[in-house]
mmCIF file of C-alpha atoms in Angstrom:
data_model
loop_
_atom_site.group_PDB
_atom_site.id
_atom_site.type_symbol
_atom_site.label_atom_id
_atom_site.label_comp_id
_atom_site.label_asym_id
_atom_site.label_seq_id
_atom_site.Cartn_x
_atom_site.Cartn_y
_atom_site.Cartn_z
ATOM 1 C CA UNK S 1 16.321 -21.600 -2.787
ATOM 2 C CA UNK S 2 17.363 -23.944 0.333
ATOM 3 C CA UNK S 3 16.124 -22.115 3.240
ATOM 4 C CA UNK S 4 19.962 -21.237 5.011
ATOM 5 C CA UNK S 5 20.590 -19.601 1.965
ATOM 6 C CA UNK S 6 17.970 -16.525 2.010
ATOM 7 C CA UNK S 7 18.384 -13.711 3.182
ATOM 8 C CA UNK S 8 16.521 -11.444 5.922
ATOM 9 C CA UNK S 9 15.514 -9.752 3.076
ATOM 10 C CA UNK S 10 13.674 -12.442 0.882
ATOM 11 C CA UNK S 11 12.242 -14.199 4.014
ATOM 12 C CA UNK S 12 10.745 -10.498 4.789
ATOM 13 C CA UNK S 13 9.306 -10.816 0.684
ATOM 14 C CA UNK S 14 7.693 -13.831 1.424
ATOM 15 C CA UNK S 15 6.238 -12.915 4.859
ATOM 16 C CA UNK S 16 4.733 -9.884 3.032
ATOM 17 C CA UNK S 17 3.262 -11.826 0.532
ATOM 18 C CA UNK S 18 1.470 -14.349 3.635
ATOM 19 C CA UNK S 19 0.333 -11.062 5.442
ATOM 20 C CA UNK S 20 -1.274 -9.370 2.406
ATOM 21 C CA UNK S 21 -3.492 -12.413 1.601
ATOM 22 C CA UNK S 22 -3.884 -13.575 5.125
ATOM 23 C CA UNK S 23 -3.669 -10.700 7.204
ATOM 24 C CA UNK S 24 -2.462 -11.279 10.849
ATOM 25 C CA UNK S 25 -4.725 -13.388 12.461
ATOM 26 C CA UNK S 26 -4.724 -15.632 9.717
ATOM 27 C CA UNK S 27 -0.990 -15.694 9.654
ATOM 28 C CA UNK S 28 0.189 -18.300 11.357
ATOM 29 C CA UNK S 29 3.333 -18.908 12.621
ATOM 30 C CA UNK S 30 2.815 -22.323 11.175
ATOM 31 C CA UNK S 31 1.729 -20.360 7.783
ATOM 32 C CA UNK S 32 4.317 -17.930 7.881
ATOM 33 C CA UNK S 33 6.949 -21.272 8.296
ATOM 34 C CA UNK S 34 5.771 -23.004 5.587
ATOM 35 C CA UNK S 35 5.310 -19.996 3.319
ATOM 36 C CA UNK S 36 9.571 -19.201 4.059
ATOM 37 C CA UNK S 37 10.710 -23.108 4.150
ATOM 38 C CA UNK S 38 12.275 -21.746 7.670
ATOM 39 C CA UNK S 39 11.315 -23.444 11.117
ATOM 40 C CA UNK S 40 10.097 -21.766 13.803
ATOM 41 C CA UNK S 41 13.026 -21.284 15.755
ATOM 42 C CA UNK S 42 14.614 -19.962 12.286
ATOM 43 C CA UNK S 43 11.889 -17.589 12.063
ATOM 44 C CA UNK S 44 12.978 -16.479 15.793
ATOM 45 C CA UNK S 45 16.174 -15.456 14.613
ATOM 46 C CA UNK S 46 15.121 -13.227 12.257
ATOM 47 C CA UNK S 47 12.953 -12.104 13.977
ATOM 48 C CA UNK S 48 13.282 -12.341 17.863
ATOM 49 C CA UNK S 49 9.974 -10.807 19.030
ATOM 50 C CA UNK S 50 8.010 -13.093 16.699
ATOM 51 C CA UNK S 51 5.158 -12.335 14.146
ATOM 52 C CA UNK S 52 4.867 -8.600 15.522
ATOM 53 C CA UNK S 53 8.769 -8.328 14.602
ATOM 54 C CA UNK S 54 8.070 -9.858 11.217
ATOM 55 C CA UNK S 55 5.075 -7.596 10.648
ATOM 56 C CA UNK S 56 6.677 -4.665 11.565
ATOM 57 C CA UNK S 57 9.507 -5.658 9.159
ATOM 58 C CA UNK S 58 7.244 -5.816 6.669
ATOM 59 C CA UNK S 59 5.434 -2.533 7.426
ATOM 60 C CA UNK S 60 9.593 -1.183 7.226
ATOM 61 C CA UNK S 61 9.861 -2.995 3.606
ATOM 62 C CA UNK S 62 6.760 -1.633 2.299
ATOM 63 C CA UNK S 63 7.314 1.905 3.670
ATOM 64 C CA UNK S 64 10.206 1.799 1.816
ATOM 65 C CA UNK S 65 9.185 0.268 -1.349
ATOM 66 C CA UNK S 66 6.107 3.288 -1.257
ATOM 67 C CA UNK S 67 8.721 6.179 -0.441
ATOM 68 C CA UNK S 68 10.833 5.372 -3.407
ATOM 69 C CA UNK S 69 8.195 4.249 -5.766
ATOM 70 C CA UNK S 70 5.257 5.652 -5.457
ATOM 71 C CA UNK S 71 5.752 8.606 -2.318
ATOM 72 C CA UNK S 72 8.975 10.187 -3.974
ATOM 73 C CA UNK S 73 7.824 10.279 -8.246
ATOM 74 C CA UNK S 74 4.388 12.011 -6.634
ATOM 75 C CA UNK S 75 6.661 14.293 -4.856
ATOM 76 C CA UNK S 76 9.387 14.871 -7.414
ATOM 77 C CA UNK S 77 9.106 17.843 -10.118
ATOM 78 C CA UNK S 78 7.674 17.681 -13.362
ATOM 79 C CA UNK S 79 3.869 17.657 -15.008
ATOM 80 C CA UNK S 80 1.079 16.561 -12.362
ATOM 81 C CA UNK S 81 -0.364 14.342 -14.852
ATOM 82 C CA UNK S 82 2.594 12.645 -15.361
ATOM 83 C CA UNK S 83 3.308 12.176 -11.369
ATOM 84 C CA UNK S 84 -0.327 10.354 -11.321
ATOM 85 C CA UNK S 85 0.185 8.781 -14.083
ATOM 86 C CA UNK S 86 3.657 6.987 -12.660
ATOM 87 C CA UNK S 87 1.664 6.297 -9.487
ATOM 88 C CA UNK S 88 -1.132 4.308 -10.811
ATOM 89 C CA UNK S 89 1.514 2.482 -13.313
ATOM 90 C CA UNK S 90 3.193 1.467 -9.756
ATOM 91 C CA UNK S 91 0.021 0.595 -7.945
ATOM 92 C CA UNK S 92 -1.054 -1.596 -11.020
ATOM 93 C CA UNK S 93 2.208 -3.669 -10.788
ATOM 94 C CA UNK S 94 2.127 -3.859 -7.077
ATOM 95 C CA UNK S 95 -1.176 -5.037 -6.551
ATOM 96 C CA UNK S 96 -0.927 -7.192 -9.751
ATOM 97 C CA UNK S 97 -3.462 -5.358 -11.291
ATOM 98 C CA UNK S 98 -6.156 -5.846 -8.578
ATOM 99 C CA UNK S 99 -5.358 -9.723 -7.783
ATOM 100 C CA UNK S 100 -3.208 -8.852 -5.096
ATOM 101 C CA UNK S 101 -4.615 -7.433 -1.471
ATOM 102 C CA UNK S 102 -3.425 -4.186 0.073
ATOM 103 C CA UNK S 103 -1.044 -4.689 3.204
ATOM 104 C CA UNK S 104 -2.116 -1.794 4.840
ATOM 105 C CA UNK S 105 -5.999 -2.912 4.191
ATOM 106 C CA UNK S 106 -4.945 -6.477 6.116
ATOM 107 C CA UNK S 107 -3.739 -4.848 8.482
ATOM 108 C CA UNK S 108 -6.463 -2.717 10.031
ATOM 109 C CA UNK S 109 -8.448 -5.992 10.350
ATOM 110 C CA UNK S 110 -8.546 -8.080 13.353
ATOM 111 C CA UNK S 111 -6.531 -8.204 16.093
ATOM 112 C CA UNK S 112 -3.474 -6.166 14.228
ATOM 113 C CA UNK S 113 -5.243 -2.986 14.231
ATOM 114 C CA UNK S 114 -4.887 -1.951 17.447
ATOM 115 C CA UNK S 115 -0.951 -3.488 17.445
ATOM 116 C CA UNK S 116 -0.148 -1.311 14.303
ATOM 117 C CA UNK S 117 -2.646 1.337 13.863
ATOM 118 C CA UNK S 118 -0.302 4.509 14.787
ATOM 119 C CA UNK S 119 1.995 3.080 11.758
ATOM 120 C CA UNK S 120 -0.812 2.237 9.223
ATOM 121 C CA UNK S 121 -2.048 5.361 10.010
ATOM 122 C CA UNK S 122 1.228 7.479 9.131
ATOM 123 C CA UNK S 123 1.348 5.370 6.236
ATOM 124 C CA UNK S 124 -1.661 6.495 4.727
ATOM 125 C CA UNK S 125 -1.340 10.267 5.325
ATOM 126 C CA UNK S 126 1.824 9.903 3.991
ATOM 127 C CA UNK S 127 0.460 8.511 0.788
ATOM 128 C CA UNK S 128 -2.632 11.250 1.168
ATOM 129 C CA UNK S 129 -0.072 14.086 1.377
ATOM 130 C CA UNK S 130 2.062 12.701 -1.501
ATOM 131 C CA UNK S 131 -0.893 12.398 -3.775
ATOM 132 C CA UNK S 132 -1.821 15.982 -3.154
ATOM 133 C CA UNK S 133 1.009 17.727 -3.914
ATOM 134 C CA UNK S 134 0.591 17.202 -7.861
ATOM 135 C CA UNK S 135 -2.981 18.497 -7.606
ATOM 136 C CA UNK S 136 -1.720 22.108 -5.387
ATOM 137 C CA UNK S 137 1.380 21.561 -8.424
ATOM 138 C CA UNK S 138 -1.684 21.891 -10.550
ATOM 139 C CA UNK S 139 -2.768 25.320 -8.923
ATOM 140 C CA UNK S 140 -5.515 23.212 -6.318
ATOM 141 C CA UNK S 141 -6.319 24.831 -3.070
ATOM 142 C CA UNK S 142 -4.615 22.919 -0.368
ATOM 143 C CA UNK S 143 -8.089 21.493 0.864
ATOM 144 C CA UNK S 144 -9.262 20.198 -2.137
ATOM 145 C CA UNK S 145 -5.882 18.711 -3.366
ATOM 146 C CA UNK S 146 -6.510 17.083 0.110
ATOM 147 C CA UNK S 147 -9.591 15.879 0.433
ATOM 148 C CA UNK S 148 -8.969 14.518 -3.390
ATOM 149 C CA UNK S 149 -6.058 12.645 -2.555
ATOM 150 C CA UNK S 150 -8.111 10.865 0.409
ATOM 151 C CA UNK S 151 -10.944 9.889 -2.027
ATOM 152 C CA UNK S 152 -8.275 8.552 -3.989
ATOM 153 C CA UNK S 153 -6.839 6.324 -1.865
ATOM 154 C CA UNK S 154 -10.314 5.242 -0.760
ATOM 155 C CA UNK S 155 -11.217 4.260 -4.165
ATOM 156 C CA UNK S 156 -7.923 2.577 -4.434
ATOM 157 C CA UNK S 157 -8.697 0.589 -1.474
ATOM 158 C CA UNK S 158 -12.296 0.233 -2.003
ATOM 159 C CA UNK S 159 -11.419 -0.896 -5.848
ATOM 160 C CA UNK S 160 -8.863 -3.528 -4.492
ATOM 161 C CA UNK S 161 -11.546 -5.150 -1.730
ATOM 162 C CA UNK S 162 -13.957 -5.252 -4.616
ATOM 163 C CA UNK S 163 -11.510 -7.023 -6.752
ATOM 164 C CA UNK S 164 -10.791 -9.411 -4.679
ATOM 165 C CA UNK S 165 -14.269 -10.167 -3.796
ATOM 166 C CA UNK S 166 -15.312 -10.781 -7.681
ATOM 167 C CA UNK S 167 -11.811 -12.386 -8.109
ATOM 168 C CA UNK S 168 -11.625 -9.768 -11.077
ATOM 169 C CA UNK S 169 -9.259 -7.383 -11.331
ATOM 170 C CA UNK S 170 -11.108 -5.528 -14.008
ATOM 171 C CA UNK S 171 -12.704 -2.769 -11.249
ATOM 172 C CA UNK S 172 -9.239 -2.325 -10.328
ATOM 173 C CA UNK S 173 -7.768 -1.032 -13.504
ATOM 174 C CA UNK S 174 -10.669 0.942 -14.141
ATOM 175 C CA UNK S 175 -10.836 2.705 -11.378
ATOM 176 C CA UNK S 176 -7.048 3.455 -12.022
ATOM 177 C CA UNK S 177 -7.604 4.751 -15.889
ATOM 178 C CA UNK S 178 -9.739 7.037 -14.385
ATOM 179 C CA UNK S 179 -7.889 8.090 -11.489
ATOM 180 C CA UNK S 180 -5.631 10.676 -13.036
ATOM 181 C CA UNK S 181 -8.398 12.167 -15.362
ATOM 182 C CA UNK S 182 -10.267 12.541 -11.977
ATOM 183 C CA UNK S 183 -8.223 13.346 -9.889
ATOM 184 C CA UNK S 184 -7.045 16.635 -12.128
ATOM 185 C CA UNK S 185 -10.708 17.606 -13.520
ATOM 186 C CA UNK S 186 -11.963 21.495 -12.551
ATOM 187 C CA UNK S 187 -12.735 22.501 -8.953
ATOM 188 C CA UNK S 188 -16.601 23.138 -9.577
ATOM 189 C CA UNK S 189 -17.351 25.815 -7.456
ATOM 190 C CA UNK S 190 -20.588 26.158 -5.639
ATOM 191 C CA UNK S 191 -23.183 28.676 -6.534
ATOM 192 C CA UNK S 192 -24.444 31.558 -4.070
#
């Protein structure tokens, strides 16, 4: 597509593509120019305050894409199994099953972490809380439907860094067949 003809929208696609293999720092504007087919100064007027405008337009594009697909079917009614189930079918399209880096993960490297932390941050609870309410659906105590949900987005992540540094996405779906299964199994309750 000739560069005057895309739209905010795709250019904001393809940044988020440059950002979730390169991160910030190794974004550069250069990168992110060749990556869209758009000069510099093109890139400037889609984004006036530069690459922390297009980041944080990517941060809005993925906060959206999680609220509607992956946020809002964990939150909706219906069978918990079925809610984690429609997650990890998302996550295993969106990260191409494990070939594809995590955003958010980029993100809290280098110099961007400090720029966007607050944000990454939300993002993550968000995801944390969203998780959890199909396991307290599932008659969970609020603190382990919690702390559950964070150990499953840190073997999400964790899965997806390991992916990428055996170039296999094998760990990656793996981890996610399990995940439900997991995720719902017995609270084991400590002995007195």
């Amino acid at each position: 597509m000739p560069p005057a003809l895309q739209s905010r929208e795709d250019v904001i696609d393809t940044l988020m593509l440059v950002v979730r293999r390169r991160g910030y720092d190794g974004a550069s504007l250069a990168e992110l120019s060749k990556a869209t087919g758009l000069g510099k100064s093109s890139l400037y007027h889609y984004f006036p305050d530069g690459k922390d405008d297009m980041v944080r337009s990517v941060l809005d594009r993925l906060e959206g894409q999680m609220r509607e697909s992956v946020f809002g079917p964990l939150m909706a009614r219906g069978a918990p199994r079925a809610r984690l189930d429609a997650m990890v079918k998302t996550l295993d399209a969106f990260y191409r099953g494990g070939r594809e880096a995590c955003v958010l993960g980029t993100l809290v490297l280098g110099s961007a972490r400090g720029r966007f932390q607050k944000r990454i941050n939300g993002l993550f609870d968000d995801w944390i809380t969203a998780i959890a309410r199909p396991l307290e659906d599932a008659k969970m105590s609020r603190s382990v439907a919690r702390a559950r949900a964070e150990d499953a987005v840190t073997r999400i992540e964790g899965a997806l860094v390991l992916a990428g540094a055996r170039d296999d996405g094998d760990v990656f779906r793996r981890m996610l067949r399990q995940l439900p299964a997991d995720l719902l199994a017995p609270v084991k309750h400590a002995r007195r």
